[in-house]
XYZ file of C-alpha atoms in Angstrom:
380
model
C 122.783 -27.754 83.136
C 123.180 -29.351 86.561
C 120.693 -32.166 86.854
C 118.167 -33.601 84.417
C 115.243 -31.959 82.705
C 112.023 -33.368 84.125
C 109.078 -33.422 81.702
C 105.746 -34.011 83.384
C 103.008 -35.546 81.251
C 103.631 -38.245 78.626
C 101.074 -36.829 76.200
C 101.541 -35.351 72.732
C 103.737 -32.453 73.867
C 105.557 -34.315 76.632
C 106.593 -37.243 74.435
C 107.725 -35.012 71.590
C 109.718 -32.769 73.952
C 111.339 -35.684 75.797
C 112.337 -37.379 72.556
C 113.970 -34.235 71.180
C 115.681 -33.266 74.438
C 117.386 -36.659 74.622
C 118.460 -36.365 70.975
C 119.948 -32.922 71.750
C 122.165 -34.303 74.495
C 120.014 -33.265 77.483
C 119.581 -35.713 80.364
C 115.809 -36.181 80.432
C 113.388 -37.695 82.923
C 109.873 -38.459 81.648
C 107.400 -38.232 84.534
C 103.954 -39.835 84.674
C 101.220 -40.072 87.272
C 102.730 -43.464 88.159
C 105.610 -45.584 86.910
C 103.534 -47.605 84.429
C 102.180 -44.390 82.904
C 105.709 -43.034 82.436
C 107.059 -46.328 81.071
C 104.270 -46.497 78.487
C 105.397 -43.099 77.233
C 108.999 -44.272 77.171
C 108.045 -47.271 75.017
C 106.271 -44.968 72.568
C 109.402 -42.839 72.190
C 111.531 -45.942 71.599
C 109.040 -47.012 68.926
C 109.412 -43.631 67.222
C 113.182 -43.956 67.320
C 112.994 -47.397 65.727
C 110.920 -45.959 62.862
C 113.369 -43.076 62.452
C 116.256 -45.546 62.323
C 114.496 -47.627 59.678
C 113.873 -44.541 57.545
C 117.469 -43.402 57.846
C 116.598 -40.245 59.789
C 118.702 -41.295 62.781
C 121.994 -43.170 62.938
C 122.520 -46.162 65.194
C 125.154 -44.274 67.190
C 122.870 -41.266 67.739
C 120.020 -43.566 68.728
C 122.127 -45.437 71.284
C 123.296 -42.172 72.851
C 119.763 -40.740 73.025
C 118.440 -43.887 74.681
C 121.023 -43.635 77.465
C 119.875 -40.073 78.252
C 116.148 -40.781 78.565
C 114.640 -42.304 81.717
C 111.174 -42.592 83.248
C 109.808 -42.216 86.763
C 106.644 -41.555 88.725
C 105.976 -37.918 89.578
C 106.884 -37.403 93.225
C 109.444 -36.018 95.704
C 112.071 -38.665 94.935
C 112.046 -37.984 91.189
C 112.431 -34.220 91.627
C 115.196 -34.152 94.224
C 117.991 -33.946 91.679
C 116.137 -32.202 88.850
C 117.338 -28.847 87.525
C 114.238 -27.944 85.496
C 110.633 -29.128 85.468
C 108.602 -28.627 82.287
C 104.897 -29.215 82.854
C 103.158 -30.610 79.724
C 99.646 -31.327 81.003
C 96.283 -30.583 79.310
C 95.175 -26.948 79.154
C 93.222 -26.979 82.407
C 94.347 -24.534 85.113
C 92.557 -26.606 87.738
C 94.802 -29.526 86.832
C 98.044 -27.631 86.252
C 98.082 -25.380 89.327
C 98.177 -28.014 92.114
C 100.737 -30.090 90.214
C 103.015 -27.075 89.736
C 102.665 -26.183 93.417
C 103.635 -29.727 94.412
C 106.627 -29.708 92.056
C 107.957 -26.479 93.559
C 107.522 -27.871 97.079
C 109.191 -31.209 96.312
C 112.073 -29.923 94.198
C 115.184 -28.044 95.316
C 114.978 -24.241 95.759
C 116.884 -23.700 92.512
C 114.403 -25.792 90.476
C 113.284 -23.841 87.398
C 109.536 -24.395 86.940
C 108.216 -24.047 83.385
C 104.709 -24.428 82.007
C 104.225 -25.711 78.467
C 100.866 -23.985 78.100
C 100.145 -22.037 74.943
C 96.745 -20.744 76.038
C 96.734 -19.736 79.704
C 98.096 -16.633 81.369
C 101.302 -17.532 83.215
C 100.660 -14.844 85.835
C 97.200 -16.248 86.614
C 98.523 -19.806 86.706
C 101.390 -18.780 88.994
C 98.962 -17.023 91.307
C 96.832 -20.176 91.560
C 99.912 -22.322 92.268
C 101.544 -19.892 94.705
C 104.494 -19.430 92.335
C 104.254 -15.716 91.588
C 107.589 -14.480 90.261
C 108.914 -17.994 89.704
C 106.852 -19.568 86.893
C 107.842 -19.001 83.240
C 105.963 -20.011 80.090
C 107.861 -22.325 77.737
C 105.747 -22.951 74.635
C 107.287 -25.634 72.424
C 105.663 -26.277 69.067
C 104.636 -29.805 68.075
C 106.250 -31.833 66.617
C 109.155 -30.544 68.681
C 111.934 -32.138 66.568
C 110.740 -30.283 63.454
C 109.787 -26.864 64.840
C 112.758 -24.547 65.288
C 111.355 -22.013 67.758
C 110.228 -21.786 71.374
C 108.066 -19.012 72.819
C 109.121 -17.897 76.303
C 106.355 -15.967 78.078
C 107.478 -13.814 80.995
C 105.076 -12.201 83.502
C 105.963 -8.783 84.881
C 108.222 -8.904 87.916
C 109.846 -12.252 87.092
C 113.498 -12.286 88.239
C 115.974 -12.298 85.386
C 117.708 -15.466 86.584
C 114.635 -17.591 85.792
C 114.235 -15.996 82.365
C 117.883 -16.491 81.488
C 117.790 -20.162 82.455
C 114.662 -20.695 80.349
C 116.432 -19.110 77.390
C 119.463 -21.349 77.945
C 117.226 -24.419 77.830
C 115.729 -23.229 74.552
C 119.206 -22.862 73.091
C 120.196 -26.323 74.357
C 117.175 -27.671 72.469
C 118.488 -25.916 69.328
C 115.537 -23.537 69.141
C 115.318 -19.877 68.345
C 114.089 -18.283 71.563
C 111.352 -15.671 71.157
C 110.540 -13.868 74.400
C 107.042 -12.376 74.668
C 105.046 -10.544 77.295
C 102.677 -12.806 79.187
C 99.005 -12.754 78.179
C 96.422 -15.490 77.462
C 97.427 -17.184 74.221
C 100.826 -15.424 74.258
C 101.526 -14.287 70.649
C 101.830 -17.417 68.503
C 98.610 -19.125 69.576
C 96.636 -15.943 69.022
C 97.894 -15.528 65.465
C 97.458 -19.196 64.547
C 94.040 -19.404 66.189
C 92.731 -16.310 64.409
C 93.727 -17.757 61.040
C 92.432 -21.222 61.886
C 89.033 -19.977 63.071
C 88.599 -17.885 59.921
C 89.388 -20.922 57.755
C 86.799 -22.921 59.717
C 84.185 -20.211 59.143
C 84.924 -20.187 55.408
C 84.620 -23.975 55.355
C 81.349 -23.845 57.273
C 79.965 -21.271 54.825
C 80.842 -23.502 51.873
C 83.224 -20.999 50.308
C 85.743 -23.727 49.416
C 86.772 -27.220 50.476
C 89.194 -27.882 53.314
C 91.812 -29.021 50.805
C 91.449 -25.876 48.698
C 91.441 -23.474 51.641
C 94.708 -24.952 52.866
C 96.147 -24.848 49.336
C 95.535 -21.100 49.187
C 97.791 -20.616 52.200
C 100.477 -23.166 51.308
C 100.744 -22.384 47.600
C 99.693 -18.750 47.736
C 101.482 -17.561 50.877
C 104.188 -20.189 51.309
C 102.953 -21.626 54.613
C 104.371 -25.117 55.273
C 100.890 -26.391 56.201
C 97.444 -24.878 55.884
C 95.395 -23.596 58.847
C 92.984 -26.543 58.851
C 95.691 -29.191 58.695
C 97.579 -27.341 61.416
C 94.446 -27.307 63.570
C 94.079 -31.060 63.112
C 97.721 -31.617 64.042
C 97.591 -29.361 67.104
C 94.281 -30.869 68.201
C 90.804 -29.445 67.691
C 90.081 -29.871 71.390
C 93.036 -27.606 72.178
C 91.914 -25.092 69.545
C 88.446 -25.046 71.107
C 89.848 -24.691 74.624
C 91.979 -21.697 73.657
C 89.142 -20.071 71.713
C 86.721 -20.425 74.618
C 89.283 -19.052 77.052
C 89.949 -15.962 74.961
C 86.247 -15.431 74.336
C 85.579 -15.671 78.081
C 88.249 -13.006 78.590
C 86.076 -10.620 76.569
C 87.516 -11.147 73.080
C 84.443 -11.958 70.996
C 86.420 -12.346 67.765
C 87.641 -15.719 69.039
C 84.128 -17.197 69.271
C 84.494 -20.824 68.065
C 82.485 -21.709 64.931
C 79.918 -24.489 65.065
C 81.886 -26.941 62.936
C 84.735 -26.815 65.470
C 82.379 -27.311 68.413
C 80.596 -30.145 66.625
C 83.827 -31.940 65.697
C 85.097 -31.909 69.287
C 81.716 -33.030 70.647
C 81.811 -36.007 68.254
C 85.359 -36.923 69.284
C 86.874 -35.899 65.942
C 89.716 -33.983 67.560
C 92.182 -34.192 64.684
C 95.241 -36.260 63.893
C 95.371 -38.068 67.242
C 91.774 -39.293 66.739
C 92.357 -39.966 63.005
C 89.380 -37.703 62.270
C 89.110 -33.930 62.135
C 88.734 -31.599 59.195
C 90.689 -34.303 57.370
C 90.817 -38.061 57.827
C 94.154 -39.350 59.065
C 95.911 -42.657 58.631
C 98.695 -44.271 60.611
C 101.970 -42.417 60.294
C 100.378 -38.985 60.036
C 99.209 -39.333 56.415
C 96.035 -37.417 55.681
C 93.364 -37.349 53.022
C 90.302 -35.169 52.673
C 86.963 -36.540 53.762
C 84.832 -37.342 50.695
C 82.468 -34.451 50.101
C 83.611 -32.657 53.239
C 83.363 -28.901 52.992
C 82.689 -28.767 49.275
C 81.641 -25.389 47.894
C 77.896 -24.831 47.732
C 77.829 -22.687 44.609
C 76.559 -24.227 41.291
C 78.904 -26.786 39.810
C 81.120 -26.813 42.888
C 83.807 -24.745 41.194
C 84.602 -21.063 41.197
C 85.335 -21.112 37.477
C 81.858 -22.456 36.689
C 80.319 -19.786 38.874
C 82.246 -17.107 36.999
C 81.096 -18.496 33.657
C 77.466 -18.410 34.771
C 77.921 -14.889 36.115
C 79.485 -13.776 32.836
C 76.534 -15.073 30.797
C 74.036 -13.467 33.173
C 75.878 -10.145 32.974
C 75.890 -10.320 29.186
C 72.160 -11.065 29.159
C 71.453 -8.113 31.439
C 73.485 -5.870 29.156
C 71.497 -6.912 26.090
C 68.055 -6.733 27.712
C 68.213 -3.711 29.978
C 67.791 -0.020 29.214
C 70.912 1.573 27.807
C 72.131 -1.878 26.854
C 75.607 -2.407 25.545
C 75.881 -2.841 21.810
C 77.461 -6.278 22.006
C 77.879 -8.807 24.780
C 81.504 -9.130 23.719
C 82.196 -5.814 25.403
C 80.826 -7.119 28.677
C 82.802 -10.375 28.682
C 85.962 -9.763 26.707
C 88.043 -8.630 29.686
C 87.440 -11.784 31.730
C 87.896 -14.309 28.924
C 91.663 -14.824 29.502
C 91.036 -15.674 33.174
C 88.267 -18.191 32.471
C 90.066 -20.123 29.693
C 86.932 -20.239 27.550
C 86.407 -19.599 23.866
C 83.909 -17.255 22.281
C 81.398 -18.798 19.872
C 82.010 -18.001 16.253
C 79.313 -15.428 15.737
C 79.144 -11.778 14.913
C 76.048 -11.297 17.063
C 76.401 -10.638 20.752
C 73.282 -12.586 21.687
C 75.027 -15.813 20.756
C 77.335 -15.326 23.732
C 74.410 -16.324 25.942
C 74.662 -19.880 24.654
C 76.637 -22.326 26.816
C 80.344 -21.609 26.505
C 82.901 -24.303 25.945
C 86.481 -24.482 27.093
C 89.135 -24.698 24.448
C 90.070 -28.161 25.664
C 86.441 -29.289 25.137
C 86.269 -28.219 21.479
C 86.327 -31.052 18.926
C 89.561 -31.303 16.956
C 89.627 -29.589 13.601
C 89.272 -31.917 10.661
C 92.353 -32.430 8.577
C 92.154 -31.443 4.928
C 88.833 -29.778 5.538
C 87.103 -29.041 2.220
C 86.022 -25.447 1.815
C 83.150 -25.014 -0.645
C 83.943 -22.607 -3.469
C 81.068 -20.557 -4.843
C 81.100 -20.565 -8.670
C 81.476 -17.164 -10.341
C 78.330 -15.473 -11.516
C 77.598 -15.489 -15.182
C 78.347 -12.344 -17.085
C 81.503 -11.528 -15.122
């Protein structure tokens, strides 16, 4: 690659991308609205590298080499004169992105590859606003960039192949699997993740299960590395809300944001970066569930207890109603193994309506229990 990679915007995405690019051997220029803004981002990256060195995740030699590749500058004509690629990593606001992209194309050399890091906006619409039709390519990196092994390249119709090929080459230089998709709002990845995240939020809002348990169903049941609610916190609830509103405005009602998402963003609880979201977050990215947050609303707060109550009610209905079953055992026997409960020692079905105890709750059997022996009747 001839010339450095310019990354505009020292925010969550920009810092993560600049850090990883330098570690991958790419000459990188972190651009801010002014020099102090860019240098503050540079200091944050150096702080991350120091932590990685202390934890043994990065060698001293690799750290020294990465530091020599990363520089900072104010966004302007001088910074872009020698750049080969510009990756815009600004907030998801087309009114903010479009004029900046237009200025970058005007200030940079004719061969400057202009990429947008958006994951929500249509590249074709953004290019039209910026006067870059046929030149702008979507380059969606996943955060944290060092850990996520894929990049989504969104290509509008009519984009010359040379721009697409250079975007793919950058993805390979960053050691990512390049997935090329057709341009549309939300591309492919954000749509899939958002649909799952919004459904988890609706289930949480309805009190179906806690945030911790909903995420556990996806991580332990389906093998996802993180659950949809934790992922939403890490991505940023404000970004989730922005994407959902954009897709809803485009006529896709299924992406209507639930009230708990809207309320969280309005209160400033935007996720990991604010240390509050669907989970509470501590320094270093450690999370813990908010006490009492999103607990199930059914009796007892546990699905097992609800099933036990339902089983007793079903047995009672079977004994009372017309055409009743002969014994409540018939109505409950099939679910006993799943509930881990023990049947009372009675031959009469009505005794099953008494509170049931788990095996673990039963008192231990007495040792050397004396069994009374009835004396034989006289005359035998």
